[in-house]
PDB file of C-alpha atoms in Angstrom:
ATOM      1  CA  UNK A 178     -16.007   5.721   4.131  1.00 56.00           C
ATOM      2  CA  UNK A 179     -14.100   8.372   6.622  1.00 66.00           C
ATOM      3  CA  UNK A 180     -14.625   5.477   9.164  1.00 64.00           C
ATOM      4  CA  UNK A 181     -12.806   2.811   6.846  1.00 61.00           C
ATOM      5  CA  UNK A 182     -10.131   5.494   5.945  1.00 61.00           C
ATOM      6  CA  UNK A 183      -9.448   6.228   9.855  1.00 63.00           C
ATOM      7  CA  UNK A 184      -9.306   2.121  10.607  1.00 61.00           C
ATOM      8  CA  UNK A 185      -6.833   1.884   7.204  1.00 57.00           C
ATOM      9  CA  UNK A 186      -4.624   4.488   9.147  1.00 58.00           C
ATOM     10  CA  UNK A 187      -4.242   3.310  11.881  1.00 55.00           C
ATOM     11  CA  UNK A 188      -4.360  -0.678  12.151  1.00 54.00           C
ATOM     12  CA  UNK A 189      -3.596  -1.355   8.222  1.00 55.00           C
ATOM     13  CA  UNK A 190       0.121  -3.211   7.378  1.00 62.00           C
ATOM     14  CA  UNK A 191       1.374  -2.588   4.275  1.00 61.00           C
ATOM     15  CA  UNK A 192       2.669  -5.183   1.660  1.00 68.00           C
ATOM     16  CA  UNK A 193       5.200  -3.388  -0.940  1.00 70.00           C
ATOM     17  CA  UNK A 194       6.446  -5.417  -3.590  1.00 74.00           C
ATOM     18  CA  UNK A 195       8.876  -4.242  -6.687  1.00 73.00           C
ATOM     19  CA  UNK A 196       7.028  -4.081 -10.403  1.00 76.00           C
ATOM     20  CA  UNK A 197       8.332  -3.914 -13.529  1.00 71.00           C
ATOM     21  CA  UNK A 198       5.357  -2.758 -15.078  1.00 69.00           C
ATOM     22  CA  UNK A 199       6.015   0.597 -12.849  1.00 68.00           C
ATOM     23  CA  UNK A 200       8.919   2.613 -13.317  1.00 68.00           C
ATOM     24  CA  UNK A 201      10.549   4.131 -10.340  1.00 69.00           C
ATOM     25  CA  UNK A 202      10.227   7.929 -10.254  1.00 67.00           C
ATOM     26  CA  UNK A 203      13.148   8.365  -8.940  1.00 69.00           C
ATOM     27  CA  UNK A 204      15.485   5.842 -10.579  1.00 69.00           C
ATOM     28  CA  UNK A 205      13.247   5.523 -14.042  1.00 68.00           C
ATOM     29  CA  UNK A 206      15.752   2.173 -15.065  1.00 71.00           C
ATOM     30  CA  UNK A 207      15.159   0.191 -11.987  1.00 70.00           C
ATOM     31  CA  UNK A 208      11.862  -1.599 -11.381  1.00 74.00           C
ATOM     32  CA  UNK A 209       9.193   0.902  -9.135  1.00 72.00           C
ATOM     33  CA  UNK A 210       6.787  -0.110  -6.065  1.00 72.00           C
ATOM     34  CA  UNK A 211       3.378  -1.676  -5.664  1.00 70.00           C
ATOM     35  CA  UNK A 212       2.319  -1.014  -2.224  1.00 68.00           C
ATOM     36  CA  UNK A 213      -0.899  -2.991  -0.962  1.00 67.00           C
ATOM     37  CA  UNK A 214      -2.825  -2.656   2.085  1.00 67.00           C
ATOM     38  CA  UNK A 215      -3.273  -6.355   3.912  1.00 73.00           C
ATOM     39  CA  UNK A 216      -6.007  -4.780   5.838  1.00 80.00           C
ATOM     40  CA  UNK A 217      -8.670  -7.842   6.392  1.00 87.00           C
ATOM     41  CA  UNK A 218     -12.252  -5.889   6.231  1.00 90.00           C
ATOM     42  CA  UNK A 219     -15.190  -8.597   7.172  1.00 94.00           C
ATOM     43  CA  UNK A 220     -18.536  -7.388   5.516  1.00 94.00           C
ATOM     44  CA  UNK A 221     -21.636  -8.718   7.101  1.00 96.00           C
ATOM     45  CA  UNK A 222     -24.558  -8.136   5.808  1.00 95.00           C
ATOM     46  CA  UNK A 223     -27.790  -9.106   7.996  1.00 95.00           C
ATOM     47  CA  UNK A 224     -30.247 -11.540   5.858  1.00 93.00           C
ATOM     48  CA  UNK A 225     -33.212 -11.766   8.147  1.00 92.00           C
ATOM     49  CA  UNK A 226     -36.269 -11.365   6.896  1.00 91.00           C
ATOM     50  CA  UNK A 227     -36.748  -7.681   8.673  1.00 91.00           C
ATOM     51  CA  UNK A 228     -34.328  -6.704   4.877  1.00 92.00           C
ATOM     52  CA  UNK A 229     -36.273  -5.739   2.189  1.00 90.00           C
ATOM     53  CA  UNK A 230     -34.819  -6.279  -0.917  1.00 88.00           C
ATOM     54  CA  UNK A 231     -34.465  -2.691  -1.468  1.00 90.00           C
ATOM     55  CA  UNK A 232     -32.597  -2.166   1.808  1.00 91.00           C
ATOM     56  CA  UNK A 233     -30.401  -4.940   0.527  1.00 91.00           C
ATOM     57  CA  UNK A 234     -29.756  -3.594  -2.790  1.00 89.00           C
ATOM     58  CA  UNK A 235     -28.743  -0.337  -0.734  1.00 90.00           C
ATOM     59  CA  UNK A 236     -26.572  -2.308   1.429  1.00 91.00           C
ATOM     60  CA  UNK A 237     -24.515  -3.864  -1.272  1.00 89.00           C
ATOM     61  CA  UNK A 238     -24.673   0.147  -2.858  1.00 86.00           C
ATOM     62  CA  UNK A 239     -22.459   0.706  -0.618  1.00 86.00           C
ATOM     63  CA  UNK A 240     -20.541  -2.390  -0.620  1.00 87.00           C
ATOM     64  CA  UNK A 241     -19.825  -1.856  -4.255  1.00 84.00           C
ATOM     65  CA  UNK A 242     -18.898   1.950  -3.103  1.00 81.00           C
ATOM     66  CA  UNK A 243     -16.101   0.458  -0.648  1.00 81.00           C
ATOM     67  CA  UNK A 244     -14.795  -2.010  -3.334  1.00 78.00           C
ATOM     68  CA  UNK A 245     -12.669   1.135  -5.194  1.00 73.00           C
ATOM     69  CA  UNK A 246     -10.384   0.901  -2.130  1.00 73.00           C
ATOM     70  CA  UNK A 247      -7.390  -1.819  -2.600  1.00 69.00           C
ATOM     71  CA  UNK A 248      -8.439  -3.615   0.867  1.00 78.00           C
ATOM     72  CA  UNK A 249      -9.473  -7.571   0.822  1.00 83.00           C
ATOM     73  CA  UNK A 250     -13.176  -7.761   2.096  1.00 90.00           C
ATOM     74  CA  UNK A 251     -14.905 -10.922   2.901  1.00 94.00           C
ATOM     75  CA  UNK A 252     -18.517 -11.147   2.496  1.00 94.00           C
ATOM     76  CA  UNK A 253     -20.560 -12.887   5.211  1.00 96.00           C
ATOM     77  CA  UNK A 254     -24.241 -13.238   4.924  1.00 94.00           C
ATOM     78  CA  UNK A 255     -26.379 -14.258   8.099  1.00 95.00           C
ATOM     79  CA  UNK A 256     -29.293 -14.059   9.871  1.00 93.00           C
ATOM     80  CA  UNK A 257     -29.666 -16.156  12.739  1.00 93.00           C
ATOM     81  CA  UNK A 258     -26.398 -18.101  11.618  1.00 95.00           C
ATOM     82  CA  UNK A 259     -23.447 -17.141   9.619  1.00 95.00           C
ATOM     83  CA  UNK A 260     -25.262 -18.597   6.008  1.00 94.00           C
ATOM     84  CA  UNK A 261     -22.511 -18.103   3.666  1.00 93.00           C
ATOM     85  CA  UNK A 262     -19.012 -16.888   3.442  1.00 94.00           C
ATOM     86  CA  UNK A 263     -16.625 -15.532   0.521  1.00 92.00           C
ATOM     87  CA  UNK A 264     -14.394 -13.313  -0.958  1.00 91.00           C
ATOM     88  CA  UNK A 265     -15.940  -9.927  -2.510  1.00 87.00           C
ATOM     89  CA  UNK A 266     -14.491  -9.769  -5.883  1.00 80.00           C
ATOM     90  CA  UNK A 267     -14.653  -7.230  -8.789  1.00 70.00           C
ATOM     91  CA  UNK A 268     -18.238  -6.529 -10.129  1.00 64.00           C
ATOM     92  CA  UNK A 269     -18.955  -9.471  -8.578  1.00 66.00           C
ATOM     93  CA  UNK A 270     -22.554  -8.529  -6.243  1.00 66.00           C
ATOM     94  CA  UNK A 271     -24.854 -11.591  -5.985  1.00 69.00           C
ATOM     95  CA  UNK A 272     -28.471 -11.220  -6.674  1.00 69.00           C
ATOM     96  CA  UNK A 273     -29.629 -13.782  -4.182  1.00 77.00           C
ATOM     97  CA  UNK A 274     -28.823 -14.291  -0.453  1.00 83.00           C
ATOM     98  CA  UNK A 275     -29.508 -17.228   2.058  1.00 85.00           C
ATOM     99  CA  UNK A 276     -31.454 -16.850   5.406  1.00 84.00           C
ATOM    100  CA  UNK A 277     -34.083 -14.606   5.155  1.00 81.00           C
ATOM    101  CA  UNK A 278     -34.707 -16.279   8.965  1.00 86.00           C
ATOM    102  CA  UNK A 279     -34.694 -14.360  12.006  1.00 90.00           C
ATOM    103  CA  UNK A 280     -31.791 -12.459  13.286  1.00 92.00           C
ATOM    104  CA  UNK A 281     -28.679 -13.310  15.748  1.00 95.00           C
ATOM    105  CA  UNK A 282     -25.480 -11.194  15.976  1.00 95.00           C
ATOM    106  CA  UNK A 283     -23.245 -13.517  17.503  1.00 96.00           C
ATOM    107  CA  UNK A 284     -22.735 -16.659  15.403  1.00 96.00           C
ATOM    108  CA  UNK A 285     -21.371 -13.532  12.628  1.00 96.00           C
ATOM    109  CA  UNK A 286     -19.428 -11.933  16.063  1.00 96.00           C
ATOM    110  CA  UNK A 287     -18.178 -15.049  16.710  1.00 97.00           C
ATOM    111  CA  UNK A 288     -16.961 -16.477  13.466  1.00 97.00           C
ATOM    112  CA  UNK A 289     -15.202 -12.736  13.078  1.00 96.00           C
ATOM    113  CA  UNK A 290     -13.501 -13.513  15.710  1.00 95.00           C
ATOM    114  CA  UNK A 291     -12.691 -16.901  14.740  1.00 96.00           C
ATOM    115  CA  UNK A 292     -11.445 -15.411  11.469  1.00 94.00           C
ATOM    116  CA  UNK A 293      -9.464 -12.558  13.273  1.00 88.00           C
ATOM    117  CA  UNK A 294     -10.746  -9.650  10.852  1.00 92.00           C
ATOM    118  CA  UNK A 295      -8.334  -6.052  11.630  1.00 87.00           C
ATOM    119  CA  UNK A 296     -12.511  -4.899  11.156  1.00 89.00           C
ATOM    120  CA  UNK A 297     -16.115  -6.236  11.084  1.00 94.00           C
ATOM    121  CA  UNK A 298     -18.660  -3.391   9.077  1.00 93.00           C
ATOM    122  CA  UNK A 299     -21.820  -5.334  10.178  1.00 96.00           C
ATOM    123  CA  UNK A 300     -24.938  -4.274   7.670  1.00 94.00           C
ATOM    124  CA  UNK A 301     -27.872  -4.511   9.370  1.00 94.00           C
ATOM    125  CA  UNK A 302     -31.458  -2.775  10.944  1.00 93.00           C
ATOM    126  CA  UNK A 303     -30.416  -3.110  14.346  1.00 92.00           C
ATOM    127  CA  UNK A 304     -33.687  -5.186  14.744  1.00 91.00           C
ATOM    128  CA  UNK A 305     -32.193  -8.034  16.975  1.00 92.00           C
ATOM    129  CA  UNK A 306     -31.106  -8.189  20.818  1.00 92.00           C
ATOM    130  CA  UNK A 307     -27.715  -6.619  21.851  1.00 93.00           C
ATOM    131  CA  UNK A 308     -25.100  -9.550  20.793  1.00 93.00           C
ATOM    132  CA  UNK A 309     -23.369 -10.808  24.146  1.00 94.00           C
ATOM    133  CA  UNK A 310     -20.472 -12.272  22.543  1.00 94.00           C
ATOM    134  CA  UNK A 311     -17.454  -9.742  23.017  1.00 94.00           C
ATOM    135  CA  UNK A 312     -15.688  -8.630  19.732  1.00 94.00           C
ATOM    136  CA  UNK A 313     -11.835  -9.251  19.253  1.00 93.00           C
ATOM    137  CA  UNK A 314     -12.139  -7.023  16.432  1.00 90.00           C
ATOM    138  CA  UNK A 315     -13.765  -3.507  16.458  1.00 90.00           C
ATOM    139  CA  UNK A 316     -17.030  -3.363  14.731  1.00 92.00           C
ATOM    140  CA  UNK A 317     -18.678  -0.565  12.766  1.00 92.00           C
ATOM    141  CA  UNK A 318     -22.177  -0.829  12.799  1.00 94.00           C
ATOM    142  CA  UNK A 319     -24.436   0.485   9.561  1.00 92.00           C
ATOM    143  CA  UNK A 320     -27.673   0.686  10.517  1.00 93.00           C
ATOM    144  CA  UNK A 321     -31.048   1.834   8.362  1.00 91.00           C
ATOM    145  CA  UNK A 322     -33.183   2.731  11.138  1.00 89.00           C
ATOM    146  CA  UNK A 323     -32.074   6.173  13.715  1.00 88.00           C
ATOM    147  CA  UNK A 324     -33.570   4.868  16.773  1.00 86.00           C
ATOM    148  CA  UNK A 325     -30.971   1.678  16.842  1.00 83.00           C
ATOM    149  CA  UNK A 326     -27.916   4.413  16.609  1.00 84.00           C
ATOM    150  CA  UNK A 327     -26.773   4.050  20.501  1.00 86.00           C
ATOM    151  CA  UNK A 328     -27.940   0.789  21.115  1.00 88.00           C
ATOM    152  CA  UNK A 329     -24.494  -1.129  20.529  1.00 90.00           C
ATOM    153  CA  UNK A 330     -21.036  -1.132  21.578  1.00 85.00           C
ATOM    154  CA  UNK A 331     -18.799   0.837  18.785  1.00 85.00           C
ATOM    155  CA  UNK A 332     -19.398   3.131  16.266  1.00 88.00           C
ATOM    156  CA  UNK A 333     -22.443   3.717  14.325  1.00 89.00           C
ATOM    157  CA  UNK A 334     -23.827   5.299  11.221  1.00 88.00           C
ATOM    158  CA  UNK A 335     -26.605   5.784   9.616  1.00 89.00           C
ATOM    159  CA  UNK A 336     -27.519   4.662   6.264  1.00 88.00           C
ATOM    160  CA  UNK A 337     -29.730   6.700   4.515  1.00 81.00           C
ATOM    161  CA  UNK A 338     -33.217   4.650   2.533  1.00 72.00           C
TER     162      UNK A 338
END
């Protein structure tokens, strides 16, 4: 979550709008601000069947941790292609995912950059080859397993079981 704060600080525009539901502080009779990040956050969460459906009931855990923030997140599930694609909304987690095949990192790399995400937070095991497709968009890589911490380009953390 430090990760996503230090990308929303540095790459994040900010869309500020006037509300009449919100009284200014300053001037209480004229209408106040609602100020929204447009930060684009691309969520992909690896579907292969190396997941277990407990490590994907963790991964969306903390999917459903991230959603408190006011950023728009895009959920794309793949394995050895990008299976599905759409927007995360409000209690809103799915129960069932497609793939479950083996797993490929750049058909997601490259639809990201297709897309042009300000951030990619790829959930995964790290159980795959190192992706050769270059990333337009800097990546942060959640893995489950330790060993796969240094094996790819960008950050990583570790997700605990």
């Amino acid at each position: 979550k430090s990760l996503l704060n230090f990308y929303m600080g540095s790459t994040a525009t900010l869309q500020v709008k006037h509300s009449i539901r919100k009284k200014s502080k300053r001037y209480g009779i004229f209408p106040g601000l609602k100020i929204q990040s447009k930060l684009q956050v691309g969520l992909a969460i690896d579907t292969s069947a190396s997941i277990s459906t407990s490590l994907l009931e963790i991964f969306w855990t903390h999917i459903s941790s991230l959603q408190r923030t006011q950023l728009q997140f895009t959920i794309i599930e793949a394995d050895a292609a990008v299976q599905a694609v759409y927007p995360l909304r409000k209690q809103q987690l799915p129960t069932i995912v497609k793939g479950r095949g083996g797993t490929d990192y750049n058909p997601t790399i490259q639809f990201s950059n297709d897309k042009a995400f300000d951030l990619l937070i790829y959930f995964t095991d790290g159980e795959a080859s190192i992706p050769t497709v270059k990333p337009k968009t800097p990546i942060i890589w959640a893995l489950s397993k330790k060993k796969h911490l240094s094996k790819f380009a960008g950050r990583s953390i570790f997700i605990k079981n």
